[in-house]
Coordinates of N, CA and C in Angstrom, one line a residue:
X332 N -14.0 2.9 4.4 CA -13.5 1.6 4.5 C -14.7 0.7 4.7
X333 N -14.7 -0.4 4.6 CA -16.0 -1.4 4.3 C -15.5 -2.7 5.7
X334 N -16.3 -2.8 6.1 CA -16.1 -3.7 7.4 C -17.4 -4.9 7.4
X335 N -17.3 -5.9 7.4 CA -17.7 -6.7 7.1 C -17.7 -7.7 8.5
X336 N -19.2 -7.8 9.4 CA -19.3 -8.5 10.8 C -20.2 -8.9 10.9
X337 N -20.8 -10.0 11.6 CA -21.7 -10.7 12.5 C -21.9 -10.6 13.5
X338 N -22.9 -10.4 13.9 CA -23.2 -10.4 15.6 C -22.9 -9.2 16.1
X339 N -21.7 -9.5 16.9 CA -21.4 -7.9 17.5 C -19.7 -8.2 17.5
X340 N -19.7 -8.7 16.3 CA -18.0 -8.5 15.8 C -17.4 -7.3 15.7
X341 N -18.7 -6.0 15.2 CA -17.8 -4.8 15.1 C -17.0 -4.1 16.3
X342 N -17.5 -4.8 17.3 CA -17.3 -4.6 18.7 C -15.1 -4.2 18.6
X343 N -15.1 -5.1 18.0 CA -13.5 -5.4 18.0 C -12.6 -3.6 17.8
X344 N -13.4 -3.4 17.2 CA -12.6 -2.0 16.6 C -12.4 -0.9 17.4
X345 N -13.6 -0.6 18.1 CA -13.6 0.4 19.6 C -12.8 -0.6 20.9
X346 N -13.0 -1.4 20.7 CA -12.0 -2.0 21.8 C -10.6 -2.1 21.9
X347 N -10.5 -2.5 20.5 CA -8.6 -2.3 20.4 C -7.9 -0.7 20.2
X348 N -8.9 -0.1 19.6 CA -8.7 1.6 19.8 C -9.2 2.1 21.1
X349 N -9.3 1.9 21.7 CA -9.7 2.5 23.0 C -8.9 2.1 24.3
X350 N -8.8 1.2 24.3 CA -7.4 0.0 25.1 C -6.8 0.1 24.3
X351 N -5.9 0.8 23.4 CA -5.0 1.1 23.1 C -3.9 2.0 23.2
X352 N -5.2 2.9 23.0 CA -4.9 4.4 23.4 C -4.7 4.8 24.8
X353 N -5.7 4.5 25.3 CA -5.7 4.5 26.8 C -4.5 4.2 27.9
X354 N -4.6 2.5 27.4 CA -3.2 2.1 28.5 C -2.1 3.0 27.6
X355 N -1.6 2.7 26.0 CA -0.7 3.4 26.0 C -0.4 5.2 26.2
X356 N -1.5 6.1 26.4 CA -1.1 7.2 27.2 C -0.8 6.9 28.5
X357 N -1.7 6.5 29.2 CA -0.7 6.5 30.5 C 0.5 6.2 30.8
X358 N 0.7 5.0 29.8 CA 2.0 4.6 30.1 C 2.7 5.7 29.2
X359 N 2.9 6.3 28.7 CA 3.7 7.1 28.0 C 3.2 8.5 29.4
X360 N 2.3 9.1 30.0 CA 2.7 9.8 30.8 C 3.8 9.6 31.9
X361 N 3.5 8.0 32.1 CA 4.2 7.6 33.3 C 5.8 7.5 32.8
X362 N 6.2 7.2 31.8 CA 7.1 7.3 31.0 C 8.1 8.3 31.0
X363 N 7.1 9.7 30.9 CA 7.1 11.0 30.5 C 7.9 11.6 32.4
X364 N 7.1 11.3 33.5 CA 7.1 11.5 34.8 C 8.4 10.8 35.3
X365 N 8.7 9.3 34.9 CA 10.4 9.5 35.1 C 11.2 9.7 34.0
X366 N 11.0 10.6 33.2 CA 12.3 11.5 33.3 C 12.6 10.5 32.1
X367 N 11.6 9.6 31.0 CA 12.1 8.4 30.0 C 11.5 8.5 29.1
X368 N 11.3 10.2 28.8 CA 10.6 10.4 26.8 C 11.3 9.5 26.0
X369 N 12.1 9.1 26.1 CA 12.5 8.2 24.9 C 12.4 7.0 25.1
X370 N 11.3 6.5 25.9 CA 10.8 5.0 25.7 C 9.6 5.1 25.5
X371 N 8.8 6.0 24.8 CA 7.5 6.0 25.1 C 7.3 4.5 23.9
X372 N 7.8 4.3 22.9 CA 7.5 3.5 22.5 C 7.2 1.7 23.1
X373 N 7.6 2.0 24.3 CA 7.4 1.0 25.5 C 5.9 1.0 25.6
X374 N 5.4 2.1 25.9 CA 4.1 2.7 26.2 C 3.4 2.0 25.1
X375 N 3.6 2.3 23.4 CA 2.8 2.1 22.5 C 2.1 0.4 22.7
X376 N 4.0 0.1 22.9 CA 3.6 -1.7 23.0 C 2.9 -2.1 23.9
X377 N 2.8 -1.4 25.1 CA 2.4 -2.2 26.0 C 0.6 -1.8 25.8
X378 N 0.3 -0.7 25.3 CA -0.8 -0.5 25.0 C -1.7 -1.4 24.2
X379 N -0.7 -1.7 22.9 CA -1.2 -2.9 21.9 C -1.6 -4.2 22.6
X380 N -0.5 -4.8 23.7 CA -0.5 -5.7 24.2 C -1.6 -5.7 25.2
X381 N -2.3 -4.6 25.9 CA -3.9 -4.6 26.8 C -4.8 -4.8 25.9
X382 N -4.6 -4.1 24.6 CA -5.8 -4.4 23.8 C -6.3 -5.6 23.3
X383 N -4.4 -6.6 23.2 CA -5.0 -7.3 22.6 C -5.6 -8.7 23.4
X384 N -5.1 -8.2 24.9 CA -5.7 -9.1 26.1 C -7.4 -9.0 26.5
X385 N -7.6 -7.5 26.1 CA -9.0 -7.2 26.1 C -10.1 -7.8 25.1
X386 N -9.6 -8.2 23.6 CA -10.1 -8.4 22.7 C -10.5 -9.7 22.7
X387 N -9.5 -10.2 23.7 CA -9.3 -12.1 23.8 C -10.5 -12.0 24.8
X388 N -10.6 -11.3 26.0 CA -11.7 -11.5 26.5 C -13.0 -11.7 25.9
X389 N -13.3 -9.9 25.1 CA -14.5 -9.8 24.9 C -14.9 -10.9 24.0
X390 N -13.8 -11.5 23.4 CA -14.6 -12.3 22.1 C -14.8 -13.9 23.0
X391 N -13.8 -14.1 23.7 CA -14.1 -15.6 24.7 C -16.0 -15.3 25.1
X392 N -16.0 -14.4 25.8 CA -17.5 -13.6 26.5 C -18.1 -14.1 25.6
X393 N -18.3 -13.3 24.4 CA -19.4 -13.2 23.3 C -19.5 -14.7 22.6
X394 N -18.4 -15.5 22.1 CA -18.3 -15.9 21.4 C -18.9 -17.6 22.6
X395 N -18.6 -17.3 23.7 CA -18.4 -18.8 24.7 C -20.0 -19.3 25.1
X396 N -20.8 -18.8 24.4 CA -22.4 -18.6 25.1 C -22.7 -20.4 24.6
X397 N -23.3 -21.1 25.1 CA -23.8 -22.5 24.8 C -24.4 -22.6 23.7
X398 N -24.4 -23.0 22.7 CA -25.8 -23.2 21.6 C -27.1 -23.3 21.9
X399 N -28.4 -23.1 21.4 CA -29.7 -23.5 21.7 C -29.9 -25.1 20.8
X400 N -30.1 -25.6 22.0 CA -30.8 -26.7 21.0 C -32.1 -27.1 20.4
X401 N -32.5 -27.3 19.5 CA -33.7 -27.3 19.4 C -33.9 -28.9 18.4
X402 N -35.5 -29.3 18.3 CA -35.5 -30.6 17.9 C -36.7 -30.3 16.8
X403 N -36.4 -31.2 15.7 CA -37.2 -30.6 14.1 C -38.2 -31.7 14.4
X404 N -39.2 -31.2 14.5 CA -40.7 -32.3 14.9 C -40.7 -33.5 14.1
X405 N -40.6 -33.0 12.8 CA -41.0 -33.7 11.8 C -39.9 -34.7 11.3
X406 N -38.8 -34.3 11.8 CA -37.7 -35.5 11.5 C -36.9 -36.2 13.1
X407 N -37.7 -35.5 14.4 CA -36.7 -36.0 15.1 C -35.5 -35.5 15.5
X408 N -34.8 -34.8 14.2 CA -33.7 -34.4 14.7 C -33.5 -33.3 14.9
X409 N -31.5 -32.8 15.8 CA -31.6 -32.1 16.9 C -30.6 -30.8 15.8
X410 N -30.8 -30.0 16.0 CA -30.3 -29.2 15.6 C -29.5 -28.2 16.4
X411 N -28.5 -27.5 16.4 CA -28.0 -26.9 17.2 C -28.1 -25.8 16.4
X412 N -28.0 -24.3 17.2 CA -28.5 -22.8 16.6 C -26.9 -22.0 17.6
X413 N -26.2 -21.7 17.0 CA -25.2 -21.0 17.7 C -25.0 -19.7 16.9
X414 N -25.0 -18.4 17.8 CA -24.5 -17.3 17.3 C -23.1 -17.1 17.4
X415 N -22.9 -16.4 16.4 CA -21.2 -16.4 15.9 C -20.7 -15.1 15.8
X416 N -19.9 -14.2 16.6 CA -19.4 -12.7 16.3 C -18.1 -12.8 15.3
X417 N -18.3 -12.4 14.4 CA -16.9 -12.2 13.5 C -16.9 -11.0 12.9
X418 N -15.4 -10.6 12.9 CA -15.5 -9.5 11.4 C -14.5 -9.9 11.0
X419 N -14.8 -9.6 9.7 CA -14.1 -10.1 8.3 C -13.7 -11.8 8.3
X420 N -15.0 -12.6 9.4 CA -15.3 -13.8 8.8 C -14.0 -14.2 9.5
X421 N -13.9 -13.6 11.0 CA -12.8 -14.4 11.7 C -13.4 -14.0 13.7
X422 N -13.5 -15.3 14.2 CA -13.9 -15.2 15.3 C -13.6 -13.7 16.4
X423 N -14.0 -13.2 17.3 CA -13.7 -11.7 17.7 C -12.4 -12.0 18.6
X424 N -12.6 -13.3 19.3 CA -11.0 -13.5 19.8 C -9.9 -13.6 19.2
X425 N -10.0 -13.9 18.1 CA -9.0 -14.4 16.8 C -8.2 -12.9 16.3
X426 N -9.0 -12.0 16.8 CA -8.5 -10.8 16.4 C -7.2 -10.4 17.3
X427 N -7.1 -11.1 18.7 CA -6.0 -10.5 19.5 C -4.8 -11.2 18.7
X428 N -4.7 -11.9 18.2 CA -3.2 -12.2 17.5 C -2.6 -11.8 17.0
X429 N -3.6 -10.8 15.2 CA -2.8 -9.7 15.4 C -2.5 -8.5 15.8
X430 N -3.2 -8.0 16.8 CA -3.2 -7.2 18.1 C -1.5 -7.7 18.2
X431 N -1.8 -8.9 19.0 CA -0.3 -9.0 19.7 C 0.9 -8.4 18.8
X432 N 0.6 -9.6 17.8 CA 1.8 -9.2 16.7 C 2.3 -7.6 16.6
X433 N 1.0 -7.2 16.4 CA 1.3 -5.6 16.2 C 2.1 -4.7 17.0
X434 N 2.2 -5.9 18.1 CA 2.5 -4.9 19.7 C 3.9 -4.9 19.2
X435 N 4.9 -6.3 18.8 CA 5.9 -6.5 18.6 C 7.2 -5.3 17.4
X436 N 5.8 -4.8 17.1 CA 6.5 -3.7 15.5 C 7.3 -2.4 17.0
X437 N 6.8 -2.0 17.7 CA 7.3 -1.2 18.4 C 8.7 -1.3 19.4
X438 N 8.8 -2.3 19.0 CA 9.8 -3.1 20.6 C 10.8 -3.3 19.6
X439 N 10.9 -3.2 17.9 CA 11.9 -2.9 17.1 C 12.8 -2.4 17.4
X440 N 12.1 -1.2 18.1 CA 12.8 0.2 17.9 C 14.1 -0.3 19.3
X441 N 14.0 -1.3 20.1 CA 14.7 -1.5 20.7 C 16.4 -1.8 20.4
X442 N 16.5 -1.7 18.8 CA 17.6 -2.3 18.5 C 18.6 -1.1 18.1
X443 N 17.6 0.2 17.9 CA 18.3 1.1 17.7 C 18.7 1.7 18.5
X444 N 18.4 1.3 19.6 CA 19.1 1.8 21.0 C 20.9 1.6 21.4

């Protein structure tokens, strides 16, 4: 697969997989401990939904740094130099949305209940 980033956009991918997995095992053991295998899908969502609160962080972090300003001798004018993390040419915070959304596919399964 071809991934396409700036900065340290790629950042996004181990974050949402890793806070994903993470909260949602636990919560699916904790799940598992009372006696509620058949909610783990709870777990999944709620796992989606850490990632996608983590993602919003890291990219706020990365993405919130001040510009350098700098001044072109020869004209006077001011230029601003800002680094930008994206992948696939979308800010690293921008990624938690569909994070979130994603969390919502699981909580479907609530209807079949």
């Amino acid at each position: 697969m071809l991934f396409i980033w700036s900065g340290w956009g790629i950042v996004v991918i181990p974050v949402v997989l890793g806070t994903a997995v993470a909260v949602g095992a636990l919560g699916g053991f904790a799940l598992r401990a009372l006696s509620h295998p058949e909610l783990t899908f709870l777990a999944v969502s709620l796992g989606l939904f850490a990632a996608a609160t983590a993602t919003w962080i890291v990219g706020r972090r990365l993405n919130g740094t001040p510009p350098r300003k700098l001044v072109d001798p020869a004209t006077n004018a001011r230029v601003l130099l800002r680094r930008c993390h994206t992948l696939f040419w979308a800010p690293v915070q921008y990624w938690s949305v569909p994070v979130a959304l994603a969390a919502f596919v699981p909580l479907l399964a609530l209807r079949n209940l």
